Each structure stands twice: as C-alpha cells, then as structure tokens.
Amino acid sequence: LPLRVYLLSFFIGLVGVALFSVLLVRCLRVLRTGSRFAKICYVSFLLLFVALAYSLCYILFPCFDLSGTVLCRGSHSGKVIALTFDDGPNEPYTSQILDILKQAKVPATFFLVGKNIERYPALVQRMIREGHTVGNHSLDHASLIFMNRREILNEIEGWEKAMQGIALPLPKLFRAPHGWKTPWLVSILKEKGYSLIGWSRGVWDSDLPGVEVLQQRLTQKISNGEIILLHDGCDSRAGVDRSQTVAVLPETIRFYRQQGFQFTTLPHLLASSPP
Ligand SMILES: [Zn+2]
C-alpha cells in the first residue's frame, strides 16, 4: 500500500484520539452529575468507540495484535535479520534479485502470489534450489477482510495447488495481502497449520520513492531480529517496475554486513525467537 495511505490512517488515528479524549472528559462529567439514562448512553458509546478503534487497528496494522499471533520480528539477542520479498515472481526483477542474492550468498524468503507462480514456475524452483524459503501470499492478492470462510480457503488452497509439483513440503508461512487480517482469517490459518507473518520494517519500495530514499529507509536504526519487507512484484500483475528494489539491494546487503548482521530465512529467524 502507498505510504500516503498509512499517513492518512495516522492522521485519522490522531483525530480519533482527540475525539476519544473529548468523549472521555464529557463521560466523566456525566458519570458525576448526569441522569442514569445519560450515564448508560455515554458509557455504551465510549465502549463502542474503543471496540471500533481496536478493531480497525487490528485489521489494518499487520503487527497490532495483543495475542501475539502475528510474527513480526525475530529474537533481539543475535545480529540476524531476514529479507522478505512479496508479490512475485515478476520478471525480470525476480531473476535479478535472485542473481544478487546468489552472488552475495544471502538466503531470503519470498511470499509468492499463486497467479504469479503459475506464470513463472521455473523461478520458484530456482528459489528453492538456491536455498531460499517461500511462503503463501494468497492466490491472487485480493484483500481477505471481506471474504467468507470458503473464499479465504480458496485463496490459501489455490496457492497450495499452484505450488503442487514444485517442492513440498514447504514451511507453512502466510503473509496476508496488505497485511490486513481478521480474527476469522487467523483462525482458518491456525486450522491449516500456518504461521501468520508480518514485518518490522516496511520501506514502501512499491511507491518507487527513489534509490537514495530507499537506502535511507533501509539502513536507519536497524536492530537485531528485523523482518524487512521488500517487493519483487505487485499484486498478481506481470512486469510491474521493481528496478529500484533491485538497485538498492547490493548496497543494502553490504551495509548490513558491515554492521555485523547475518542474513537468514524466516523459519530460522523465528526458530531462534523466544515463544
Ligand atoms: Zn503483497
């Protein structure tokens, strides 16, 4: 999703906090002096407001999850990080990324879109052959939040079908399109044995902000256990420009290595995390 959408959500969030504060002050006053009916109305309205705000944050922010179901980073203890690439395969960029990773001996994790797997099965085989991990990013990258159980299962299992004959068994990693989640999606993933994966650092490379800006976003205050989100594709479309992601990669790898970081795939990163 574009950065401006997140900035807009942040602004709406601030307005929400301001409204909540006004409501809370008013509610406290009514609780002291108001009638019984006014007290019930205000408290109900306040609770509804909190529930709505919580639900929106839970759906829209990938790592907003008090239950700890979404895995958004690895352990803080070791200088290890994981690069993840979403929405591929998408040529020629996925091949270029694989070339860079191979040359630098960096393992990564690719969250593939089922429709793109069908377009480039040989690239997925190459990923696995070269020691990378792949994860489920749905069949066609449609938003799952308005889907019913059957439709969500179609997205998850459609991806599995696209992967059939390529390499099984695979780690059961799932990243929701746009990171948007619902309690029923989480429960279906649990049933199917998937871990829901988020990220700790998104740099909005899909906005094409320029290589220098990307470099800056990728290298500021990097910390142990980070899961870094990049894109080698865009939804289920073919040929979308990811040249900036490709261009920023060699220097980013060099920078992290200079800082003493090692790269690993998600299953390894998460295995070393505390429960
Ligand atoms: Zn995606």
mmCIF file of C-alpha atoms and ligand atoms in Angstrom:
data_model
loop_
_atom_site.group_PDB
_atom_site.id
_atom_site.type_symbol
_atom_site.label_atom_id
_atom_site.label_comp_id
_atom_site.label_asym_id
_atom_site.label_seq_id
_atom_site.Cartn_x
_atom_site.Cartn_y
_atom_site.Cartn_z
ATOM 1 C CA LEU A 1 0.000 0.000 0.000
ATOM 2 C CA PRO A 2 1.276 3.526 -0.705
ATOM 3 C CA LEU A 3 2.898 5.468 2.143
ATOM 4 C CA ARG A 4 0.276 8.226 1.799
ATOM 5 C CA VAL A 5 -2.446 5.748 2.778
ATOM 6 C CA TYR A 6 -0.595 4.992 6.001
ATOM 7 C CA LEU A 7 -0.006 8.693 6.692
ATOM 8 C CA LEU A 8 -3.718 9.315 6.158
ATOM 9 C CA SER A 9 -4.561 6.469 8.577
ATOM 10 C CA PHE A 10 -2.179 8.024 11.101
ATOM 11 C CA PHE A 11 -3.958 11.379 10.732
ATOM 12 C CA ILE A 12 -7.372 9.737 11.120
ATOM 13 C CA GLY A 13 -5.972 7.974 14.201
ATOM 14 C CA LEU A 14 -4.952 11.337 15.720
ATOM 15 C CA VAL A 15 -8.435 12.729 15.077
ATOM 16 C CA GLY A 16 -9.821 9.572 16.717
ATOM 17 C CA VAL A 17 -7.649 10.072 19.817
ATOM 18 C CA ALA A 18 -8.776 13.729 20.053
ATOM 19 C CA LEU A 19 -12.437 12.700 19.751
ATOM 20 C CA PHE A 20 -11.941 9.983 22.334
ATOM 21 C CA SER A 21 -10.410 12.465 24.800
ATOM 22 C CA VAL A 22 -13.342 14.860 24.415
ATOM 23 C CA LEU A 23 -15.783 11.978 24.833
ATOM 24 C CA LEU A 24 -13.961 10.686 27.905
ATOM 25 C CA VAL A 25 -13.990 14.083 29.642
ATOM 26 C CA ARG A 26 -17.686 14.504 28.838
ATOM 27 C CA CYS A 27 -18.407 10.958 30.040
ATOM 28 C CA LEU A 28 -16.628 11.518 33.375
ATOM 29 C CA ARG A 29 -18.689 14.650 33.892
ATOM 30 C CA VAL A 30 -21.956 12.825 33.076
ATOM 31 C CA LEU A 31 -20.987 9.993 35.458
ATOM 32 C CA ARG A 32 -20.723 12.515 38.283
ATOM 33 C CA THR A 33 -23.776 14.645 37.593
ATOM 34 C CA GLY A 34 -25.915 13.078 34.827
ATOM 35 C CA SER A 35 -29.092 11.024 34.937
ATOM 36 C CA ARG A 36 -28.976 7.215 34.944
ATOM 37 C CA PHE A 37 -30.044 7.101 31.285
ATOM 38 C CA ALA A 38 -27.302 9.585 30.259
ATOM 39 C CA LYS A 39 -24.716 7.528 32.169
ATOM 40 C CA ILE A 40 -25.713 4.321 30.345
ATOM 41 C CA CYS A 41 -25.690 6.092 26.966
ATOM 42 C CA TYR A 42 -22.277 7.660 27.472
ATOM 43 C CA VAL A 43 -20.585 4.540 28.828
ATOM 44 C CA SER A 44 -22.044 2.402 25.986
ATOM 45 C CA PHE A 45 -20.947 4.924 23.398
ATOM 46 C CA LEU A 46 -17.455 5.071 24.911
ATOM 47 C CA LEU A 47 -17.135 1.263 24.904
ATOM 48 C CA LEU A 48 -18.382 1.087 21.313
ATOM 49 C CA PHE A 49 -15.848 3.715 20.294
ATOM 50 C CA VAL A 50 -12.980 1.770 21.918
ATOM 51 C CA ALA A 51 -14.136 -1.503 20.319
ATOM 52 C CA LEU A 52 -14.365 0.111 16.874
ATOM 53 C CA ALA A 53 -10.932 1.746 17.177
ATOM 54 C CA TYR A 54 -9.378 -1.524 18.374
ATOM 55 C CA SER A 55 -10.996 -3.495 15.528
ATOM 56 C CA LEU A 56 -9.807 -1.046 12.884
ATOM 57 C CA CYS A 57 -6.243 -1.083 14.246
ATOM 58 C CA TYR A 58 -6.318 -4.885 14.420
ATOM 59 C CA ILE A 59 -7.471 -5.223 10.805
ATOM 60 C CA LEU A 60 -5.283 -2.565 9.221
ATOM 61 C CA PHE A 61 -1.983 -2.717 11.137
ATOM 62 C CA PRO A 62 -0.215 -6.038 10.480
ATOM 63 C CA CYS A 63 1.563 -6.171 13.835
ATOM 64 C CA PHE A 64 -1.214 -4.731 16.018
ATOM 65 C CA ASP A 65 -2.121 -7.926 17.830
ATOM 66 C CA LEU A 66 -2.259 -8.255 21.622
ATOM 67 C CA SER A 67 -2.496 -12.063 21.394
ATOM 68 C CA GLY A 68 0.970 -12.332 19.830
ATOM 69 C CA THR A 69 -0.309 -14.462 16.916
ATOM 70 C CA VAL A 70 1.395 -12.399 14.206
ATOM 71 C CA LEU A 71 5.138 -12.906 13.998
ATOM 72 C CA CYS A 72 6.721 -9.552 13.202
ATOM 73 C CA ARG A 73 10.343 -9.997 14.226
ATOM 74 C CA GLY A 74 12.872 -12.496 15.471
ATOM 75 C CA SER A 75 14.910 -12.540 18.641
ATOM 76 C CA HIS A 76 16.666 -9.369 19.827
ATOM 77 C CA SER A 77 19.620 -11.405 21.023
ATOM 78 C CA GLY A 78 21.562 -12.162 17.814
ATOM 79 C CA LYS A 79 22.694 -9.923 14.959
ATOM 80 C CA VAL A 80 20.490 -11.768 12.489
ATOM 81 C CA ILE A 81 17.906 -10.323 10.092
ATOM 82 C CA ALA A 82 15.624 -11.673 7.349
ATOM 83 C CA LEU A 83 14.951 -10.176 3.939
ATOM 84 C CA THR A 84 11.467 -10.910 2.596
ATOM 85 C CA PHE A 85 10.150 -10.197 -0.903
ATOM 86 C CA ASP A 86 6.411 -10.036 -1.612
ATOM 87 C CA ASP A 87 4.152 -10.375 -4.643
ATOM 88 C CA GLY A 88 6.479 -12.226 -7.027
ATOM 89 C CA PRO A 89 7.606 -13.860 -9.132
ATOM 90 C CA ASN A 90 7.689 -10.902 -11.503
ATOM 91 C CA GLU A 91 10.152 -10.723 -14.330
ATOM 92 C CA PRO A 92 12.783 -9.539 -14.984
ATOM 93 C CA TYR A 93 13.101 -8.268 -11.401
ATOM 94 C CA THR A 94 12.792 -11.569 -9.517
ATOM 95 C CA SER A 95 15.615 -13.083 -11.586
ATOM 96 C CA GLN A 96 17.772 -10.013 -10.980
ATOM 97 C CA ILE A 97 17.129 -10.218 -7.225
ATOM 98 C CA LEU A 98 17.973 -13.939 -7.238
ATOM 99 C CA ASP A 99 21.230 -13.189 -9.086
ATOM 100 C CA ILE A 100 22.225 -10.584 -6.477
ATOM 101 C CA LEU A 101 21.317 -12.861 -3.556
ATOM 102 C CA LYS A 102 23.248 -15.752 -5.126
ATOM 103 C CA GLN A 103 26.341 -13.672 -5.671
ATOM 104 C CA ALA A 104 26.223 -12.311 -2.110
ATOM 105 C CA LYS A 105 25.277 -15.731 -0.640
ATOM 106 C CA VAL A 106 22.223 -14.281 1.090
ATOM 107 C CA PRO A 107 19.211 -16.526 1.810
ATOM 108 C CA ALA A 108 15.812 -14.814 1.711
ATOM 109 C CA THR A 109 12.099 -15.536 1.974
ATOM 110 C CA PHE A 110 9.696 -14.934 -0.914
ATOM 111 C CA PHE A 111 5.958 -14.533 -0.270
ATOM 112 C CA LEU A 112 4.608 -15.577 -3.638
ATOM 113 C CA VAL A 113 1.258 -14.871 -5.249
ATOM 114 C CA GLY A 114 -0.355 -18.041 -6.669
ATOM 115 C CA LYS A 115 -1.220 -16.496 -10.050
ATOM 116 C CA ASN A 116 2.422 -15.396 -10.437
ATOM 117 C CA ILE A 117 3.674 -18.892 -9.538
ATOM 118 C CA GLU A 118 1.570 -20.236 -12.434
ATOM 119 C CA ARG A 119 3.240 -17.669 -14.700
ATOM 120 C CA TYR A 120 6.837 -18.439 -13.604
ATOM 121 C CA PRO A 121 7.080 -21.940 -12.055
ATOM 122 C CA ALA A 122 10.760 -22.308 -13.017
ATOM 123 C CA LEU A 123 11.654 -19.265 -10.941
ATOM 124 C CA VAL A 124 10.083 -20.796 -7.859
ATOM 125 C CA GLN A 125 12.106 -23.962 -8.435
ATOM 126 C CA ARG A 126 15.205 -21.787 -8.701
ATOM 127 C CA MET A 127 14.398 -20.081 -5.363
ATOM 128 C CA ILE A 128 14.172 -23.418 -3.582
ATOM 129 C CA ARG A 129 17.239 -24.820 -5.336
ATOM 130 C CA GLU A 130 19.253 -21.802 -4.207
ATOM 131 C CA GLY A 131 18.300 -22.158 -0.540
ATOM 132 C CA HIS A 132 15.528 -19.583 -0.229
ATOM 133 C CA THR A 133 12.224 -20.124 1.535
ATOM 134 C CA VAL A 134 8.833 -19.432 0.007
ATOM 135 C CA GLY A 135 5.571 -18.534 1.721
ATOM 136 C CA ASN A 136 1.883 -18.244 0.862
ATOM 137 C CA HIS A 137 0.708 -14.740 -0.086
ATOM 138 C CA SER A 138 -2.707 -15.916 -1.385
ATOM 139 C CA LEU A 139 -3.810 -16.986 -4.843
ATOM 140 C CA ASP A 140 -4.395 -13.563 -6.409
ATOM 141 C CA HIS A 141 -3.607 -10.998 -3.703
ATOM 142 C CA ALA A 142 -7.201 -9.948 -3.160
ATOM 143 C CA SER A 143 -7.975 -8.389 0.208
ATOM 144 C CA LEU A 144 -9.202 -11.131 2.531
ATOM 145 C CA ILE A 145 -11.029 -8.993 5.074
ATOM 146 C CA PHE A 146 -14.441 -9.064 3.358
ATOM 147 C CA MET A 147 -14.224 -12.719 2.322
ATOM 148 C CA ASN A 148 -16.165 -15.576 3.865
ATOM 149 C CA ARG A 149 -14.590 -18.824 5.030
ATOM 150 C CA ARG A 150 -14.955 -20.587 1.661
ATOM 151 C CA GLU A 151 -13.398 -17.683 -0.243
ATOM 152 C CA ILE A 152 -10.461 -17.423 2.186
ATOM 153 C CA LEU A 153 -9.870 -21.171 1.883
ATOM 154 C CA ASN A 154 -9.897 -20.808 -1.918
ATOM 155 C CA GLU A 155 -7.149 -18.190 -1.655
ATOM 156 C CA ILE A 156 -4.999 -20.325 0.653
ATOM 157 C CA GLU A 157 -5.585 -23.661 -1.066
ATOM 158 C CA GLY A 158 -5.443 -22.139 -4.567
ATOM 159 C CA TRP A 159 -1.895 -21.061 -3.704
ATOM 160 C CA GLU A 160 -1.078 -24.580 -2.500
ATOM 161 C CA LYS A 161 -2.390 -26.006 -5.777
ATOM 162 C CA ALA A 162 -0.216 -23.585 -7.750
ATOM 163 C CA MET A 163 2.764 -24.880 -5.768
ATOM 164 C CA GLN A 164 1.958 -28.541 -6.365
ATOM 165 C CA GLY A 165 4.686 -30.341 -8.233
ATOM 166 C CA ILE A 166 7.241 -27.638 -7.411
ATOM 167 C CA ALA A 167 8.538 -28.528 -3.964
ATOM 168 C CA LEU A 168 6.764 -29.990 -0.984
ATOM 169 C CA PRO A 169 6.636 -29.984 1.994
ATOM 170 C CA LEU A 170 7.100 -26.261 2.486
ATOM 171 C CA PRO A 171 7.175 -24.210 5.668
ATOM 172 C CA LYS A 172 3.649 -23.075 6.475
ATOM 173 C CA LEU A 173 4.186 -19.349 6.347
ATOM 174 C CA PHE A 174 1.386 -16.978 5.381
ATOM 175 C CA ARG A 175 1.506 -13.238 4.852
ATOM 176 C CA ALA A 176 -1.863 -11.573 4.300
ATOM 177 C CA PRO A 177 -2.224 -9.291 1.260
ATOM 178 C CA HIS A 178 -1.526 -5.710 2.522
ATOM 179 C CA GLY A 179 -1.006 -7.246 5.976
ATOM 180 C CA TRP A 180 -4.769 -6.931 6.638
ATOM 181 C CA LYS A 181 -6.145 -9.568 8.983
ATOM 182 C CA THR A 182 -9.358 -10.576 10.738
ATOM 183 C CA PRO A 183 -9.984 -12.986 13.632
ATOM 184 C CA TRP A 184 -11.623 -15.489 11.237
ATOM 185 C CA LEU A 185 -8.596 -15.383 8.907
ATOM 186 C CA VAL A 186 -6.333 -16.040 11.910
ATOM 187 C CA SER A 187 -8.489 -18.974 12.998
ATOM 188 C CA ILE A 188 -8.505 -20.524 9.468
ATOM 189 C CA LEU A 189 -4.698 -20.175 9.284
ATOM 190 C CA LYS A 190 -4.391 -21.871 12.651
ATOM 191 C CA GLU A 191 -6.576 -24.756 11.467
ATOM 192 C CA LYS A 192 -4.406 -25.149 8.363
ATOM 193 C CA GLY A 193 -1.195 -25.043 10.418
ATOM 194 C CA TYR A 194 0.089 -21.719 9.050
ATOM 195 C CA SER A 195 2.061 -19.070 10.946
ATOM 196 C CA LEU A 196 0.917 -15.533 10.168
ATOM 197 C CA ILE A 197 3.907 -13.362 9.312
ATOM 198 C CA GLY A 198 4.147 -9.585 9.467
ATOM 199 C CA TRP A 199 7.235 -7.414 9.253
ATOM 200 C CA SER A 200 9.180 -4.971 11.423
ATOM 201 C CA ARG A 201 10.436 -2.712 8.616
ATOM 202 C CA GLY A 202 8.487 -1.731 5.509
ATOM 203 C CA VAL A 203 10.157 0.817 3.257
ATOM 204 C CA TRP A 204 7.404 1.393 0.675
ATOM 205 C CA ASP A 205 9.656 0.351 -2.194
ATOM 206 C CA SER A 206 6.448 -0.280 -4.161
ATOM 207 C CA ASP A 207 5.909 3.529 -4.268
ATOM 208 C CA LEU A 208 9.197 3.875 -6.227
ATOM 209 C CA PRO A 209 10.469 6.727 -3.996
ATOM 210 C CA GLY A 210 13.995 6.673 -5.486
ATOM 211 C CA VAL A 211 17.011 4.535 -4.659
ATOM 212 C CA GLU A 212 18.547 7.050 -2.218
ATOM 213 C CA VAL A 213 15.356 7.367 -0.188
ATOM 214 C CA LEU A 214 15.031 3.593 -0.107
ATOM 215 C CA GLN A 215 18.623 3.228 1.008
ATOM 216 C CA GLN A 216 17.977 5.638 3.858
ATOM 217 C CA ARG A 217 14.794 3.862 4.954
ATOM 218 C CA LEU A 218 16.551 0.505 4.865
ATOM 219 C CA THR A 219 19.584 1.498 6.881
ATOM 220 C CA GLN A 220 18.207 3.763 9.622
ATOM 221 C CA LYS A 221 18.432 2.304 13.136
ATOM 222 C CA ILE A 222 18.443 -1.324 12.073
ATOM 223 C CA SER A 223 18.117 -3.687 15.023
ATOM 224 C CA ASN A 224 18.529 -7.408 15.752
ATOM 225 C CA GLY A 225 15.853 -9.783 14.510
ATOM 226 C CA GLU A 226 14.263 -7.440 11.980
ATOM 227 C CA ILE A 227 11.999 -8.793 9.235
ATOM 228 C CA ILE A 228 12.436 -6.493 6.264
ATOM 229 C CA LEU A 229 9.658 -6.184 3.701
ATOM 230 C CA LEU A 230 10.546 -5.557 0.061
ATOM 231 C CA HIS A 231 8.632 -6.243 -3.162
ATOM 232 C CA ASP A 232 9.735 -8.062 -6.294
ATOM 233 C CA GLY A 233 6.219 -7.851 -7.764
ATOM 234 C CA CYS A 234 2.899 -6.058 -7.415
ATOM 235 C CA ASP A 235 -0.312 -7.964 -6.724
ATOM 236 C CA SER A 236 -0.869 -10.581 -9.429
ATOM 237 C CA ARG A 237 0.195 -8.274 -12.266
ATOM 238 C CA ALA A 238 3.104 -9.023 -14.585
ATOM 239 C CA GLY A 239 6.028 -6.752 -15.424
ATOM 240 C CA VAL A 240 5.451 -4.059 -12.757
ATOM 241 C CA ASP A 241 8.600 -1.940 -12.284
ATOM 242 C CA ARG A 242 10.708 -3.068 -9.333
ATOM 243 C CA SER A 243 14.016 -1.723 -10.648
ATOM 244 C CA GLN A 244 14.553 0.437 -7.537
ATOM 245 C CA THR A 245 14.286 -2.575 -5.238
ATOM 246 C CA VAL A 246 16.836 -4.366 -7.414
ATOM 247 C CA ALA A 247 19.119 -1.322 -7.480
ATOM 248 C CA VAL A 248 19.122 -0.785 -3.709
ATOM 249 C CA LEU A 249 19.790 -4.405 -2.810
ATOM 250 C CA PRO A 250 23.600 -4.825 -3.274
ATOM 251 C CA GLU A 251 24.471 -1.732 -1.233
ATOM 252 C CA THR A 252 21.950 -2.653 1.461
ATOM 253 C CA ILE A 253 23.452 -6.125 1.823
ATOM 254 C CA ARG A 254 26.934 -4.605 2.039
ATOM 255 C CA PHE A 255 25.765 -2.118 4.670
ATOM 256 C CA TYR A 256 24.148 -4.757 6.905
ATOM 257 C CA ARG A 257 27.186 -6.990 6.652
ATOM 258 C CA GLN A 258 29.464 -4.099 7.591
ATOM 259 C CA GLN A 259 27.296 -3.632 10.709
ATOM 260 C CA GLY A 260 27.897 -7.289 11.582
ATOM 261 C CA PHE A 261 24.464 -8.661 10.619
ATOM 262 C CA GLN A 262 23.894 -12.127 9.168
ATOM 263 C CA PHE A 263 21.014 -12.988 6.853
ATOM 264 C CA THR A 264 18.696 -15.909 7.303
ATOM 265 C CA THR A 265 15.336 -17.245 6.129
ATOM 266 C CA LEU A 266 12.202 -16.707 8.217
ATOM 267 C CA PRO A 267 11.942 -20.237 9.685
ATOM 268 C CA HIS A 268 15.483 -19.908 11.047
ATOM 269 C CA LEU A 269 14.942 -16.379 12.313
ATOM 270 C CA LEU A 270 11.728 -17.322 14.083
ATOM 271 C CA ALA A 271 13.112 -20.577 15.477
ATOM 272 C CA SER A 272 15.648 -18.603 17.484
ATOM 273 C CA SER A 273 12.933 -16.290 18.905
ATOM 274 C CA PRO A 274 11.554 -16.613 22.378
ATOM 275 C CA PRO A 275 7.988 -18.052 22.381
HETATM 276 ZN ZN ZN B 1 1.519 -8.216 -1.182
#
